[in-house]
PDB file of C-alpha atoms in Angstrom:
ATOM      1  CA  MET Y   1      -0.523 -13.725  -9.631  1.00 39.00           C
ATOM      2  CA  HIS Y   2       3.192 -13.073 -10.056  1.00 42.00           C
ATOM      3  CA  SER Y   3       4.397 -12.373 -13.567  1.00 44.00           C
ATOM      4  CA  ASP Y   4       8.042 -13.045 -12.719  1.00 50.00           C
ATOM      5  CA  PRO Y   5       8.822 -16.045 -10.487  1.00 51.00           C
ATOM      6  CA  SER Y   6      12.100 -14.423  -9.333  1.00 57.00           C
ATOM      7  CA  THR Y   7      10.238 -11.679  -7.431  1.00 63.00           C
ATOM      8  CA  PRO Y   8       8.119 -12.205  -4.327  1.00 82.00           C
ATOM      9  CA  TRP Y   9       5.372  -9.816  -5.452  1.00 91.00           C
ATOM     10  CA  GLU Y  10       2.956  -8.969  -8.221  1.00 92.00           C
ATOM     11  CA  ARG Y  11       4.065  -6.876 -11.194  1.00 92.00           C
ATOM     12  CA  GLN Y  12       1.479  -4.208 -10.282  1.00 95.00           C
ATOM     13  CA  PHE Y  13       3.148  -3.720  -6.907  1.00 95.00           C
ATOM     14  CA  GLU Y  14       6.550  -3.344  -8.537  1.00 94.00           C
ATOM     15  CA  GLU Y  15       5.195  -0.810 -11.023  1.00 93.00           C
ATOM     16  CA  LEU Y  16       3.591   1.243  -8.259  1.00 95.00           C
ATOM     17  CA  VAL Y  17       6.795   1.306  -6.206  1.00 96.00           C
ATOM     18  CA  LEU Y  18       8.994   2.106  -9.190  1.00 95.00           C
ATOM     19  CA  GLY Y  19       6.629   4.926 -10.148  1.00 93.00           C
ATOM     20  CA  VAL Y  20       7.540   6.931  -7.048  1.00 94.00           C
ATOM     21  CA  LEU Y  21      11.315   6.328  -6.939  1.00 94.00           C
ATOM     22  CA  PRO Y  22      13.131   9.159  -8.741  1.00 89.00           C
ATOM     23  CA  ARG Y  23      16.579   7.642  -8.195  1.00 87.00           C
ATOM     24  CA  HIS Y  24      15.784   4.194  -9.559  1.00 87.00           C
ATOM     25  CA  SER Y  25      15.247   3.262 -13.176  1.00 84.00           C
ATOM     26  CA  ARG Y  26      11.712   2.138 -13.986  1.00 81.00           C
ATOM     27  CA  HIS Y  27      13.284  -0.430 -16.295  1.00 82.00           C
ATOM     28  CA  ALA Y  28      15.624  -2.010 -13.733  1.00 86.00           C
ATOM     29  CA  PRO Y  29      14.292  -4.835 -11.576  1.00 86.00           C
ATOM     30  CA  LEU Y  30      13.236  -3.922  -8.064  1.00 91.00           C
ATOM     31  CA  ASP Y  31      15.518  -5.568  -5.523  1.00 94.00           C
ATOM     32  CA  PRO Y  32      13.578  -6.771  -2.432  1.00 95.00           C
ATOM     33  CA  ALA Y  33      16.324  -5.339  -0.178  1.00 95.00           C
ATOM     34  CA  LEU Y  34      16.562  -1.946  -1.917  1.00 95.00           C
ATOM     35  CA  ASP Y  35      16.757   0.934   0.575  1.00 96.00           C
ATOM     36  CA  LEU Y  36      13.711   2.900  -0.551  1.00 96.00           C
ATOM     37  CA  LYS Y  37      14.858   6.102   1.128  1.00 95.00           C
ATOM     38  CA  THR Y  38      18.168   5.995  -0.754  1.00 94.00           C
ATOM     39  CA  ALA Y  39      16.202   5.359  -3.970  1.00 94.00           C
ATOM     40  CA  GLY Y  40      14.325   8.624  -3.385  1.00 94.00           C
ATOM     41  CA  LEU Y  41      11.263   7.669  -1.319  1.00 96.00           C
ATOM     42  CA  ASP Y  42      10.697  10.879   0.632  1.00 95.00           C
ATOM     43  CA  SER Y  43       7.646  11.756   2.732  1.00 94.00           C
ATOM     44  CA  MET Y  44       5.590  13.042  -0.230  1.00 95.00           C
ATOM     45  CA  ALA Y  45       6.405   9.961  -2.317  1.00 95.00           C
ATOM     46  CA  THR Y  46       5.525   7.729   0.656  1.00 96.00           C
ATOM     47  CA  VAL Y  47       2.056   9.283   0.920  1.00 95.00           C
ATOM     48  CA  GLU Y  48       1.571   9.000  -2.845  1.00 96.00           C
ATOM     49  CA  LEU Y  49       2.636   5.341  -2.798  1.00 96.00           C
ATOM     50  CA  LEU Y  50       0.392   4.614   0.177  1.00 96.00           C
ATOM     51  CA  VAL Y  51      -2.639   6.043  -1.595  1.00 96.00           C
ATOM     52  CA  ARG Y  52      -1.842   4.187  -4.812  1.00 96.00           C
ATOM     53  CA  LEU Y  53      -1.428   0.878  -2.978  1.00 97.00           C
ATOM     54  CA  GLU Y  54      -4.670   1.352  -1.025  1.00 95.00           C
ATOM     55  CA  GLU Y  55      -6.577   2.123  -4.222  1.00 95.00           C
ATOM     56  CA  ALA Y  56      -4.994  -0.632  -6.323  1.00 96.00           C
ATOM     57  CA  TYR Y  57      -5.392  -3.358  -3.693  1.00 95.00           C
ATOM     58  CA  GLY Y  58      -8.568  -2.207  -1.930  1.00 94.00           C
ATOM     59  CA  VAL Y  59      -6.946  -2.068   1.503  1.00 94.00           C
ATOM     60  CA  ASP Y  60      -6.533   0.502   4.253  1.00 93.00           C
ATOM     61  CA  PHE Y  61      -3.208   0.709   6.030  1.00 94.00           C
ATOM     62  CA  PRO Y  62      -3.868   1.305   9.746  1.00 93.00           C
ATOM     63  CA  ASP Y  63      -1.788   3.923  11.539  1.00 93.00           C
ATOM     64  CA  SER Y  64      -0.047   1.111  13.449  1.00 94.00           C
ATOM     65  CA  VAL Y  65       1.833   0.031  10.296  1.00 94.00           C
ATOM     66  CA  LEU Y  66       2.694   3.486   8.988  1.00 93.00           C
ATOM     67  CA  SER Y  67       6.330   3.537  10.002  1.00 94.00           C
ATOM     68  CA  GLY Y  68       9.771   3.902   8.514  1.00 94.00           C
ATOM     69  CA  GLU Y  69      10.200   0.160   8.954  1.00 95.00           C
ATOM     70  CA  THR Y  70       7.225  -0.593   6.703  1.00 96.00           C
ATOM     71  CA  PHE Y  71       8.607   1.639   3.946  1.00 96.00           C
ATOM     72  CA  ALA Y  72      12.280   0.654   4.404  1.00 97.00           C
ATOM     73  CA  THR Y  73      12.446  -1.898   1.577  1.00 96.00           C
ATOM     74  CA  PRO Y  74      10.124  -3.302  -1.082  1.00 97.00           C
ATOM     75  CA  ALA Y  75      10.137  -6.649   0.758  1.00 96.00           C
ATOM     76  CA  ALA Y  76       9.005  -5.032   4.026  1.00 96.00           C
ATOM     77  CA  LEU Y  77       6.277  -3.074   2.258  1.00 97.00           C
ATOM     78  CA  TRP Y  78       5.054  -6.182   0.393  1.00 96.00           C
ATOM     79  CA  ARG Y  79       4.844  -8.120   3.696  1.00 95.00           C
ATOM     80  CA  VAL Y  80       2.667  -5.386   5.245  1.00 96.00           C
ATOM     81  CA  LEU Y  81       0.510  -5.104   2.131  1.00 96.00           C
ATOM     82  CA  THR Y  82       0.045  -8.876   2.016  1.00 95.00           C
ATOM     83  CA  ALA Y  83      -0.981  -8.895   5.693  1.00 93.00           C
ATOM     84  CA  GLN Y  84      -3.522  -6.110   5.056  1.00 92.00           C
ATOM     85  CA  ARG Y  85      -4.963  -8.002   2.091  1.00 90.00           C
ATOM     86  CA  ALA Y  86      -5.451 -11.045   4.312  1.00 88.00           C
ATOM     87  CA  THR Y  87      -7.197  -9.008   7.031  1.00 79.00           C
ATOM     88  CA  PRO Y  88     -10.914  -8.461   6.466  1.00 68.00           C
ATOM     89  CA  ALA Y  89     -11.907  -4.805   6.415  1.00 60.00           C
ATOM     90  CA  PRO Y  90     -13.880  -3.675   9.485  1.00 61.00           C
ATOM     91  CA  ALA Y  91     -17.595  -3.383   8.932  1.00 60.00           C
ATOM     92  CA  PRO Y  92     -18.826   0.197   8.577  1.00 61.00           C
ATOM     93  CA  ALA Y  93     -20.656   1.650  11.561  1.00 63.00           C
ATOM     94  CA  PRO Y  94     -24.421   1.276  11.256  1.00 68.00           C
ATOM     95  CA  VAL Y  95     -26.349   4.401  10.380  1.00 64.00           C
ATOM     96  CA  SER Y  96     -30.018   4.850  11.207  1.00 62.00           C
ATOM     97  CA  VAL Y  97     -32.240   7.033   9.071  1.00 62.00           C
ATOM     98  CA  SER Y  98     -35.183   8.757  10.721  1.00 60.00           C
ATOM     99  CA  VAL Y  99     -38.618   9.127   9.200  1.00 64.00           C
ATOM    100  CA  SER Y 100     -37.577  12.648   8.134  1.00 63.00           C
ATOM    101  CA  GLY Y 101     -34.723  11.127   6.085  1.00 62.00           C
ATOM    102  CA  GLU Y 102     -31.934  12.531   8.257  1.00 65.00           C
ATOM    103  CA  GLU Y 103     -29.145  10.335   9.574  1.00 62.00           C
ATOM    104  CA  GLU Y 104     -29.235   9.564  13.270  1.00 61.00           C
ATOM    105  CA  PRO Y 105     -26.432   8.104  15.339  1.00 61.00           C
ATOM    106  CA  PRO Y 106     -26.739   4.358  16.060  1.00 62.00           C
ATOM    107  CA  CYS Y 107     -28.599   3.463  19.252  1.00 61.00           C
ATOM    108  CA  ALA Y 108     -26.655   2.041  22.155  1.00 57.00           C
ATOM    109  CA  SER Y 109     -27.998  -1.390  23.036  1.00 53.00           C
TER     110      SER Y 109
END
């Protein structure tokens, strides 16, 4: 749920983004159109933010969305995060356990 109706995202998202932007005050509101690169989002901060978002929201960002466009602005990143939250996670591959207790690859049917 949004804590501030003037922003398109949850407060947790804003806090996570602000936490990795060295050139933006943590106390200033996050503008949806802010250029994240100009605000200090470098490659290390991008990876850190990605991990924090995945952990906080229980999602996995596929390689197909890991682009400069996704991390260009808070609005773009929120759109991608929202889409990932709406997409069910793929089921894990089945694992068979033999009588000896060792994992075996799944059988081809």
